[in-house]
PDB file of C-alpha atoms in Angstrom:
ATOM      1  CA  MET A  23      11.369  13.740  -5.790  1.00  0.00           C
ATOM      2  CA  ASN A  24      14.077  11.913  -3.835  1.00  0.00           C
ATOM      3  CA  LEU A  25      16.078   9.485  -5.969  1.00  0.00           C
ATOM      4  CA  ASN A  26      18.530   8.354  -3.263  1.00  0.00           C
ATOM      5  CA  THR A  27      17.420   4.745  -2.987  1.00  0.00           C
ATOM      6  CA  PRO A  28      18.248   2.738   0.150  1.00  0.00           C
ATOM      7  CA  VAL A  29      19.945  -0.635   0.360  1.00  0.00           C
ATOM      8  CA  PHE A  30      17.471  -3.519   0.123  1.00  0.00           C
ATOM      9  CA  SER A  31      17.670  -6.855   1.910  1.00  0.00           C
ATOM     10  CA  SER A  32      15.494  -9.928   1.469  1.00  0.00           C
ATOM     11  CA  PHE A  33      13.844 -12.730   3.424  1.00  0.00           C
ATOM     12  CA  THR A  34      11.839 -15.790   2.451  1.00  0.00           C
ATOM     13  CA  HIS A  35       8.192 -16.356   3.260  1.00  0.00           C
ATOM     14  CA  ASP A  36       5.596 -18.684   1.735  1.00  0.00           C
ATOM     15  CA  GLY A  37       8.251 -19.952  -0.656  1.00  0.00           C
ATOM     16  CA  LEU A  38       8.915 -16.473  -2.037  1.00  0.00           C
ATOM     17  CA  LYS A  39      11.963 -14.226  -1.755  1.00  0.00           C
ATOM     18  CA  LEU A  40      10.708 -10.813  -0.676  1.00  0.00           C
ATOM     19  CA  ALA A  41      12.705  -7.583  -0.767  1.00  0.00           C
ATOM     20  CA  PHE A  42      12.565  -4.830   1.842  1.00  0.00           C
ATOM     21  CA  PHE A  43      14.485  -1.915   3.285  1.00  0.00           C
ATOM     22  CA  ASP A  44      14.987  -1.029   6.944  1.00  0.00           C
ATOM     23  CA  GLU A  45      16.086   2.588   7.359  1.00  0.00           C
ATOM     24  CA  GLY A  46      15.870   5.510   9.759  1.00  0.00           C
ATOM     25  CA  ASP A  47      16.630   5.311  13.478  1.00  0.00           C
ATOM     26  CA  PRO A  48      17.032   1.622  14.464  1.00  0.00           C
ATOM     27  CA  SER A  49      15.746   2.500  17.924  1.00  0.00           C
ATOM     28  CA  GLY A  50      12.882   4.622  16.606  1.00  0.00           C
ATOM     29  CA  VAL A  51       9.213   3.707  16.608  1.00  0.00           C
ATOM     30  CA  PRO A  52       8.722   1.322  13.652  1.00  0.00           C
ATOM     31  CA  VAL A  53       6.570   2.247  10.661  1.00  0.00           C
ATOM     32  CA  LEU A  54       5.960  -0.460   8.054  1.00  0.00           C
ATOM     33  CA  LEU A  55       5.087   0.916   4.616  1.00  0.00           C
ATOM     34  CA  ILE A  56       3.063  -1.195   2.166  1.00  0.00           C
ATOM     35  CA  HIS A  57       2.877   0.097  -1.389  1.00  0.00           C
ATOM     36  CA  GLY A  58       0.105   0.041  -3.957  1.00  0.00           C
ATOM     37  CA  PHE A  59      -0.600  -1.984  -7.068  1.00  0.00           C
ATOM     38  CA  ALA A  60       2.027  -1.764  -9.846  1.00  0.00           C
ATOM     39  CA  SER A  61       4.276   0.293  -7.577  1.00  0.00           C
ATOM     40  CA  SER A  62       7.208  -0.633  -5.311  1.00  0.00           C
ATOM     41  CA  ALA A  63       8.827   0.464  -2.075  1.00  0.00           C
ATOM     42  CA  ASN A  64      10.994   2.918  -4.001  1.00  0.00           C
ATOM     43  CA  VAL A  65       8.267   4.306  -6.251  1.00  0.00           C
ATOM     44  CA  ASN A  66       5.657   4.633  -3.494  1.00  0.00           C
ATOM     45  CA  TRP A  67       7.768   5.653  -0.510  1.00  0.00           C
ATOM     46  CA  VAL A  68      11.305   6.733  -1.439  1.00  0.00           C
ATOM     47  CA  TYR A  69      10.834   8.879  -4.539  1.00  0.00           C
ATOM     48  CA  PRO A  70       7.859  10.882  -3.126  1.00  0.00           C
ATOM     49  CA  GLY A  71       9.880  11.627   0.016  1.00  0.00           C
ATOM     50  CA  TRP A  72       8.209   9.463   2.643  1.00  0.00           C
ATOM     51  CA  LEU A  73      11.427   7.745   3.696  1.00  0.00           C
ATOM     52  CA  LYS A  74      13.079  11.123   4.262  1.00  0.00           C
ATOM     53  CA  THR A  75      10.004  12.614   5.968  1.00  0.00           C
ATOM     54  CA  LEU A  76       9.589   9.757   8.437  1.00  0.00           C
ATOM     55  CA  GLY A  77      13.332   9.213   8.884  1.00  0.00           C
ATOM     56  CA  ASP A  78      13.930  12.878   9.679  1.00  0.00           C
ATOM     57  CA  ALA A  79      11.135  12.650  12.261  1.00  0.00           C
ATOM     58  CA  GLY A  80      13.014   9.873  14.079  1.00  0.00           C
ATOM     59  CA  TYR A  81      11.055   6.817  12.987  1.00  0.00           C
ATOM     60  CA  ARG A  82      12.395   3.425  11.977  1.00  0.00           C
ATOM     61  CA  VAL A  83      11.177   3.206   8.389  1.00  0.00           C
ATOM     62  CA  ILE A  84      10.602  -0.238   6.888  1.00  0.00           C
ATOM     63  CA  ALA A  85       9.083  -0.945   3.482  1.00  0.00           C
ATOM     64  CA  ILE A  86       8.378  -4.171   1.636  1.00  0.00           C
ATOM     65  CA  ASP A  87       8.245  -4.856  -2.088  1.00  0.00           C
ATOM     66  CA  ASN A  88       4.986  -6.799  -2.258  1.00  0.00           C
ATOM     67  CA  ARG A  89       5.068 -10.130  -4.057  1.00  0.00           C
ATOM     68  CA  GLY A  90       4.842  -9.505  -7.784  1.00  0.00           C
ATOM     69  CA  HIS A  91       6.463  -6.101  -7.452  1.00  0.00           C
ATOM     70  CA  GLY A  92       9.870  -4.445  -7.269  1.00  0.00           C
ATOM     71  CA  ALA A  93      12.709  -6.814  -6.442  1.00  0.00           C
ATOM     72  CA  SER A  94      10.475  -9.488  -4.873  1.00  0.00           C
ATOM     73  CA  ASP A  95       9.528 -12.790  -6.507  1.00  0.00           C
ATOM     74  CA  LYS A  96       6.698 -12.614  -9.013  1.00  0.00           C
ATOM     75  CA  PRO A  97       4.346 -15.603  -9.099  1.00  0.00           C
ATOM     76  CA  ARG A  98       1.929 -15.806 -12.029  1.00  0.00           C
ATOM     77  CA  ASP A  99      -0.943 -17.482 -10.118  1.00  0.00           C
ATOM     78  CA  ALA A 100      -3.751 -15.076  -9.195  1.00  0.00           C
ATOM     79  CA  GLU A 101      -4.455 -17.040  -5.990  1.00  0.00           C
ATOM     80  CA  ALA A 102      -0.999 -16.094  -4.704  1.00  0.00           C
ATOM     81  CA  TYR A 103      -2.124 -12.464  -4.517  1.00  0.00           C
ATOM     82  CA  ARG A 104      -5.133 -12.763  -2.242  1.00  0.00           C
ATOM     83  CA  PRO A 105      -4.880  -9.894   0.277  1.00  0.00           C
ATOM     84  CA  TRP A 106      -4.478 -12.212   3.248  1.00  0.00           C
ATOM     85  CA  HIS A 107      -1.415 -13.789   1.642  1.00  0.00           C
ATOM     86  CA  MET A 108       0.205 -10.394   1.126  1.00  0.00           C
ATOM     87  CA  ALA A 109      -0.799  -9.358   4.643  1.00  0.00           C
ATOM     88  CA  SER A 110       0.958 -12.456   5.955  1.00  0.00           C
ATOM     89  CA  ASP A 111       4.093 -11.332   4.079  1.00  0.00           C
ATOM     90  CA  ALA A 112       4.009  -8.037   5.967  1.00  0.00           C
ATOM     91  CA  ILE A 113       3.612  -9.718   9.345  1.00  0.00           C
ATOM     92  CA  ALA A 114       6.354 -12.211   8.426  1.00  0.00           C
ATOM     93  CA  LEU A 115       8.669  -9.257   7.769  1.00  0.00           C
ATOM     94  CA  LEU A 116       7.973  -7.957  11.269  1.00  0.00           C
ATOM     95  CA  ASP A 117       8.776 -11.451  12.565  1.00  0.00           C
ATOM     96  CA  HIS A 118      11.992 -11.509  10.519  1.00  0.00           C
ATOM     97  CA  LEU A 119      13.058  -8.195  12.045  1.00  0.00           C
ATOM     98  CA  GLY A 120      11.991  -9.132  15.579  1.00  0.00           C
ATOM     99  CA  ILE A 121       9.419  -6.324  15.781  1.00  0.00           C
ATOM    100  CA  PRO A 122       6.432  -7.195  17.982  1.00  0.00           C
ATOM    101  CA  GLU A 123       4.259  -4.222  16.980  1.00  0.00           C
ATOM    102  CA  ALA A 124       4.409  -1.581  14.246  1.00  0.00           C
ATOM    103  CA  ASN A 125       2.468   1.273  12.713  1.00  0.00           C
ATOM    104  CA  LEU A 126       1.252   0.169   9.284  1.00  0.00           C
ATOM    105  CA  MET A 127       0.860   2.631   6.444  1.00  0.00           C
ATOM    106  CA  GLY A 128      -0.512   1.407   3.142  1.00  0.00           C
ATOM    107  CA  TYR A 129      -1.471   3.106  -0.077  1.00  0.00           C
ATOM    108  CA  SER A 130      -4.297   1.835  -2.323  1.00  0.00           C
ATOM    109  CA  MET A 131      -3.769  -1.951  -2.551  1.00  0.00           C
ATOM    110  CA  GLY A 132      -1.346  -1.499   0.331  1.00  0.00           C
ATOM    111  CA  ALA A 133      -4.166  -0.006   2.405  1.00  0.00           C
ATOM    112  CA  ARG A 134      -6.241  -3.127   1.737  1.00  0.00           C
ATOM    113  CA  ILE A 135      -3.296  -5.342   2.714  1.00  0.00           C
ATOM    114  CA  SER A 136      -2.840  -3.311   5.907  1.00  0.00           C
ATOM    115  CA  VAL A 137      -6.476  -3.826   6.884  1.00  0.00           C
ATOM    116  CA  PHE A 138      -6.243  -7.575   6.325  1.00  0.00           C
ATOM    117  CA  ALA A 139      -3.110  -7.589   8.508  1.00  0.00           C
ATOM    118  CA  ALA A 140      -4.867  -5.630  11.245  1.00  0.00           C
ATOM    119  CA  LEU A 141      -7.831  -7.993  11.208  1.00  0.00           C
ATOM    120  CA  ALA A 142      -5.677 -11.135  11.334  1.00  0.00           C
ATOM    121  CA  HIS A 143      -3.080  -9.793  13.775  1.00  0.00           C
ATOM    122  CA  PRO A 144      -4.562  -6.921  15.806  1.00  0.00           C
ATOM    123  CA  ASP A 145      -1.843  -7.303  18.433  1.00  0.00           C
ATOM    124  CA  ARG A 146       0.849  -6.502  15.841  1.00  0.00           C
ATOM    125  CA  VAL A 147      -0.673  -3.273  14.506  1.00  0.00           C
ATOM    126  CA  ARG A 148      -0.423  -0.180  16.672  1.00  0.00           C
ATOM    127  CA  SER A 149      -2.007   2.189  14.157  1.00  0.00           C
ATOM    128  CA  LEU A 150      -3.110   2.375  10.535  1.00  0.00           C
ATOM    129  CA  VAL A 151      -2.659   4.995   7.862  1.00  0.00           C
ATOM    130  CA  LEU A 152      -4.807   4.113   4.862  1.00  0.00           C
ATOM    131  CA  GLY A 153      -4.042   6.202   1.788  1.00  0.00           C
ATOM    132  CA  GLY A 154      -5.797   6.148  -1.561  1.00  0.00           C
ATOM    133  CA  LEU A 155      -8.635   3.855  -0.497  1.00  0.00           C
ATOM    134  CA  GLY A 156     -11.853   4.906   1.203  1.00  0.00           C
ATOM    135  CA  ILE A 157     -15.211   3.165   1.126  1.00  0.00           C
ATOM    136  CA  GLY A 158     -13.949   1.274  -1.915  1.00  0.00           C
ATOM    137  CA  MET A 159     -12.360  -0.955   0.746  1.00  0.00           C
ATOM    138  CA  THR A 160     -15.807  -2.418   1.453  1.00  0.00           C
ATOM    139  CA  ASP A 161     -17.875  -1.500  -1.608  1.00  0.00           C
ATOM    140  CA  GLY A 162     -15.383  -2.058  -4.427  1.00  0.00           C
ATOM    141  CA  VAL A 163     -13.699   0.340  -6.818  1.00  0.00           C
ATOM    142  CA  GLY A 164     -15.280  -0.596 -10.145  1.00  0.00           C
ATOM    143  CA  ASP A 165     -14.393  -3.059 -12.858  1.00  0.00           C
ATOM    144  CA  TRP A 166     -10.682  -3.885 -12.884  1.00  0.00           C
ATOM    145  CA  ASP A 167     -10.772  -6.603 -15.536  1.00  0.00           C
ATOM    146  CA  PRO A 168      -9.931  -4.052 -18.261  1.00  0.00           C
ATOM    147  CA  ILE A 169      -6.756  -3.225 -16.327  1.00  0.00           C
ATOM    148  CA  ALA A 170      -5.631  -6.850 -16.483  1.00  0.00           C
ATOM    149  CA  ASP A 171      -6.389  -6.813 -20.203  1.00  0.00           C
ATOM    150  CA  ALA A 172      -4.431  -3.572 -20.606  1.00  0.00           C
ATOM    151  CA  LEU A 173      -1.422  -5.035 -18.836  1.00  0.00           C
ATOM    152  CA  LEU A 174      -1.398  -8.032 -21.166  1.00  0.00           C
ATOM    153  CA  ALA A 175      -1.948  -6.049 -24.364  1.00  0.00           C
ATOM    154  CA  ALA A 176       0.853  -6.033 -26.923  1.00  0.00           C
ATOM    155  CA  SER A 177       1.398  -2.296 -26.461  1.00  0.00           C
ATOM    156  CA  LEU A 178      -0.116   0.791 -24.886  1.00  0.00           C
ATOM    157  CA  ASP A 179      -1.380   1.779 -28.334  1.00  0.00           C
ATOM    158  CA  ASP A 180      -3.753  -1.193 -28.212  1.00  0.00           C
ATOM    159  CA  VAL A 181      -5.416  -0.035 -24.960  1.00  0.00           C
ATOM    160  CA  THR A 182      -8.503   2.200 -25.178  1.00  0.00           C
ATOM    161  CA  HIS A 183      -9.853   1.887 -21.598  1.00  0.00           C
ATOM    162  CA  ASP A 184      -8.899   5.085 -19.715  1.00  0.00           C
ATOM    163  CA  ARG A 185      -7.998   3.510 -16.400  1.00  0.00           C
ATOM    164  CA  GLY A 186      -6.356   0.613 -18.203  1.00  0.00           C
ATOM    165  CA  ARG A 187      -4.171   3.061 -20.120  1.00  0.00           C
ATOM    166  CA  MET A 188      -3.201   4.811 -16.887  1.00  0.00           C
ATOM    167  CA  PHE A 189      -2.044   1.624 -15.163  1.00  0.00           C
ATOM    168  CA  ARG A 190      -0.423   0.197 -18.304  1.00  0.00           C
ATOM    169  CA  ALA A 191       1.587   3.402 -18.748  1.00  0.00           C
ATOM    170  CA  PHE A 192       2.563   3.277 -15.069  1.00  0.00           C
ATOM    171  CA  ALA A 193       3.639  -0.372 -15.361  1.00  0.00           C
ATOM    172  CA  ASP A 194       5.689   0.439 -18.446  1.00  0.00           C
ATOM    173  CA  GLN A 195       7.286   3.415 -16.691  1.00  0.00           C
ATOM    174  CA  THR A 196       8.298   1.283 -13.683  1.00  0.00           C
ATOM    175  CA  LYS A 197       9.426  -1.601 -15.959  1.00  0.00           C
ATOM    176  CA  SER A 198       7.180  -3.992 -14.056  1.00  0.00           C
ATOM    177  CA  ASP A 199       6.441  -7.644 -14.817  1.00  0.00           C
ATOM    178  CA  ARG A 200       3.087  -7.114 -16.503  1.00  0.00           C
ATOM    179  CA  ALA A 201       2.041 -10.777 -16.418  1.00  0.00           C
ATOM    180  CA  ALA A 202       2.593 -10.879 -12.660  1.00  0.00           C
ATOM    181  CA  LEU A 203       0.648  -7.638 -12.257  1.00  0.00           C
ATOM    182  CA  ALA A 204      -2.228  -9.026 -14.291  1.00  0.00           C
ATOM    183  CA  ALA A 205      -2.349 -12.026 -11.958  1.00  0.00           C
ATOM    184  CA  CYS A 206      -2.176  -9.666  -8.982  1.00  0.00           C
ATOM    185  CA  ILE A 207      -5.072  -7.489 -10.138  1.00  0.00           C
ATOM    186  CA  LYS A 208      -7.184 -10.612 -10.629  1.00  0.00           C
ATOM    187  CA  GLY A 209      -6.368 -12.055  -7.208  1.00  0.00           C
ATOM    188  CA  SER A 210      -6.101  -9.086  -4.858  1.00  0.00           C
ATOM    189  CA  ARG A 211      -9.562  -7.525  -5.051  1.00  0.00           C
ATOM    190  CA  ASP A 212     -11.260  -9.174  -2.074  1.00  0.00           C
ATOM    191  CA  LEU A 213     -13.433  -6.691  -0.200  1.00  0.00           C
ATOM    192  CA  VAL A 214     -13.593  -6.177   3.557  1.00  0.00           C
ATOM    193  CA  ALA A 215     -16.998  -6.530   5.200  1.00  0.00           C
ATOM    194  CA  ARG A 216     -18.299  -3.367   6.827  1.00  0.00           C
ATOM    195  CA  SER A 217     -18.783  -5.341  10.032  1.00  0.00           C
ATOM    196  CA  ASP A 218     -15.092  -6.284   9.951  1.00  0.00           C
ATOM    197  CA  MET A 219     -14.006  -2.663   9.543  1.00  0.00           C
ATOM    198  CA  ALA A 220     -15.916  -1.946  12.751  1.00  0.00           C
ATOM    199  CA  LYS A 221     -13.747  -4.489  14.577  1.00  0.00           C
ATOM    200  CA  ILE A 222     -10.497  -2.592  13.967  1.00  0.00           C
ATOM    201  CA  GLU A 223      -9.648  -0.755  17.177  1.00  0.00           C
ATOM    202  CA  ALA A 224      -6.258   0.602  16.106  1.00  0.00           C
ATOM    203  CA  PRO A 225      -6.291   4.386  15.645  1.00  0.00           C
ATOM    204  CA  THR A 226      -6.601   5.041  11.917  1.00  0.00           C
ATOM    205  CA  LEU A 227      -6.063   7.940   9.524  1.00  0.00           C
ATOM    206  CA  ILE A 228      -7.680   7.633   6.086  1.00  0.00           C
ATOM    207  CA  GLY A 229      -6.361   9.997   3.413  1.00  0.00           C
ATOM    208  CA  VAL A 230      -7.917  10.311  -0.055  1.00  0.00           C
ATOM    209  CA  GLY A 231      -7.365  12.923  -2.747  1.00  0.00           C
ATOM    210  CA  THR A 232     -10.338  15.116  -3.567  1.00  0.00           C
ATOM    211  CA  LYS A 233      -9.873  14.274  -7.267  1.00  0.00           C
ATOM    212  CA  ASP A 234      -9.413  10.531  -6.680  1.00  0.00           C
ATOM    213  CA  ASP A 235     -12.004   8.678  -8.788  1.00  0.00           C
ATOM    214  CA  ILE A 236     -10.894   5.238  -7.579  1.00  0.00           C
ATOM    215  CA  ALA A 237     -10.772   5.252  -3.773  1.00  0.00           C
ATOM    216  CA  GLY A 238     -14.279   6.183  -2.718  1.00  0.00           C
ATOM    217  CA  SER A 239     -15.129   8.327   0.298  1.00  0.00           C
ATOM    218  CA  ALA A 240     -12.655   8.469   3.195  1.00  0.00           C
ATOM    219  CA  GLU A 241     -15.418   9.846   5.419  1.00  0.00           C
ATOM    220  CA  GLU A 242     -17.721   6.896   4.770  1.00  0.00           C
ATOM    221  CA  LEU A 243     -14.992   4.393   5.612  1.00  0.00           C
ATOM    222  CA  ALA A 244     -13.962   6.293   8.742  1.00  0.00           C
ATOM    223  CA  ALA A 245     -17.577   6.299   9.922  1.00  0.00           C
ATOM    224  CA  LEU A 246     -17.499   2.487  10.076  1.00  0.00           C
ATOM    225  CA  MET A 247     -14.516   2.415  12.430  1.00  0.00           C
ATOM    226  CA  PRO A 248     -14.360   3.231  16.145  1.00  0.00           C
ATOM    227  CA  ARG A 249     -11.121   5.258  16.064  1.00  0.00           C
ATOM    228  CA  ALA A 250     -10.737   6.563  12.513  1.00  0.00           C
ATOM    229  CA  THR A 251     -10.294  10.065  11.105  1.00  0.00           C
ATOM    230  CA  ALA A 252     -10.777  11.046   7.458  1.00  0.00           C
ATOM    231  CA  LEU A 253      -8.457  13.407   5.600  1.00  0.00           C
ATOM    232  CA  ASP A 254      -9.208  15.138   2.306  1.00  0.00           C
ATOM    233  CA  ILE A 255      -6.017  15.678   0.279  1.00  0.00           C
ATOM    234  CA  PRO A 256      -6.893  18.803  -1.723  1.00  0.00           C
ATOM    235  CA  GLY A 257      -6.720  18.761  -5.501  1.00  0.00           C
ATOM    236  CA  ARG A 258      -4.977  15.401  -5.789  1.00  0.00           C
ATOM    237  CA  ASP A 259      -5.942  12.354  -7.828  1.00  0.00           C
ATOM    238  CA  HIS A 260      -5.105   8.723  -7.086  1.00  0.00           C
ATOM    239  CA  MET A 261      -1.590   8.915  -8.517  1.00  0.00           C
ATOM    240  CA  LEU A 262      -0.540  12.247  -6.992  1.00  0.00           C
ATOM    241  CA  ALA A 263      -2.036  12.146  -3.487  1.00  0.00           C
ATOM    242  CA  VAL A 264       0.622   9.814  -2.095  1.00  0.00           C
ATOM    243  CA  GLY A 265       3.414  12.406  -1.949  1.00  0.00           C
ATOM    244  CA  ASP A 266       1.295  15.421  -1.034  1.00  0.00           C
ATOM    245  CA  ARG A 267       2.530  17.785   1.692  1.00  0.00           C
ATOM    246  CA  VAL A 268      -0.880  17.969   3.331  1.00  0.00           C
ATOM    247  CA  PHE A 269      -0.892  14.180   3.623  1.00  0.00           C
ATOM    248  CA  LYS A 270       2.620  14.086   5.085  1.00  0.00           C
ATOM    249  CA  LYS A 271       1.859  16.804   7.631  1.00  0.00           C
ATOM    250  CA  ALA A 272      -1.308  15.018   8.734  1.00  0.00           C
ATOM    251  CA  VAL A 273       0.515  11.694   9.101  1.00  0.00           C
ATOM    252  CA  LEU A 274       3.278  13.247  11.224  1.00  0.00           C
ATOM    253  CA  GLU A 275       0.676  14.884  13.484  1.00  0.00           C
ATOM    254  CA  PHE A 276      -1.239  11.596  13.701  1.00  0.00           C
ATOM    255  CA  TYR A 277       1.924   9.681  14.586  1.00  0.00           C
ATOM    256  CA  ALA A 278       2.879  12.249  17.222  1.00  0.00           C
ATOM    257  CA  GLU A 279      -0.355  11.302  18.990  1.00  0.00           C
ATOM    258  CA  VAL A 280      -0.588   7.535  18.485  1.00  0.00           C
ATOM    259  CA  ALA A 281       2.570   5.942  17.112  1.00  0.00           C
ATOM    260  CA  GLY A 282       4.736   5.657  20.205  1.00  0.00           C
TER     261      GLY A 282
END
């Protein structure tokens, strides 16, 4: 785990102050990282070593704290967290930095946001890496209402739902705004139509842990897309796949082919 956190800056979009970092080689090929639910740019990308991995490979590494997360503003209205709103934040960050086109890499909720960005702005997305979300992108990933309830419970001791306990413990560990996260989980679950996945022409790598019981099949999602490849991340569940060495190696090889 890498605990050397970068310096964050901020910009304003849609009335919200949003935090981000911009690291690596300023002249390198840009990679925009979009983290998952209840996480942050640091938790998802810095601590598991992605910033170092991509920076050492010569990329310009940019990551946003999604609204409701990290150092960004935290609205309490579920409608503020629809995936297209968060996708527009990501594109607005590219605008803020003067970047016409970037490689987008998202994990879990961040993968969903990345797909919405690619559908709305295909000219801005050179490639996609979708981690921690397979066919759940189109078919759903189960009932998430208990997670909202778990986040709003008085304490972890009051939560009996297994997945709810997992996310509540994670939110407590990261000292997150649980009310904002509850609004986010209610508002961010829009699915992508299978026919829309077929419209994405950007080369795509889809990585899912073999023990992930949330994401759904990477192979099934890849089969819907014209230029997608599925990656099994051996022995990893939803929480641990993100920093896996197999995943990092596959992403670097993928970027060597398509990112430039």
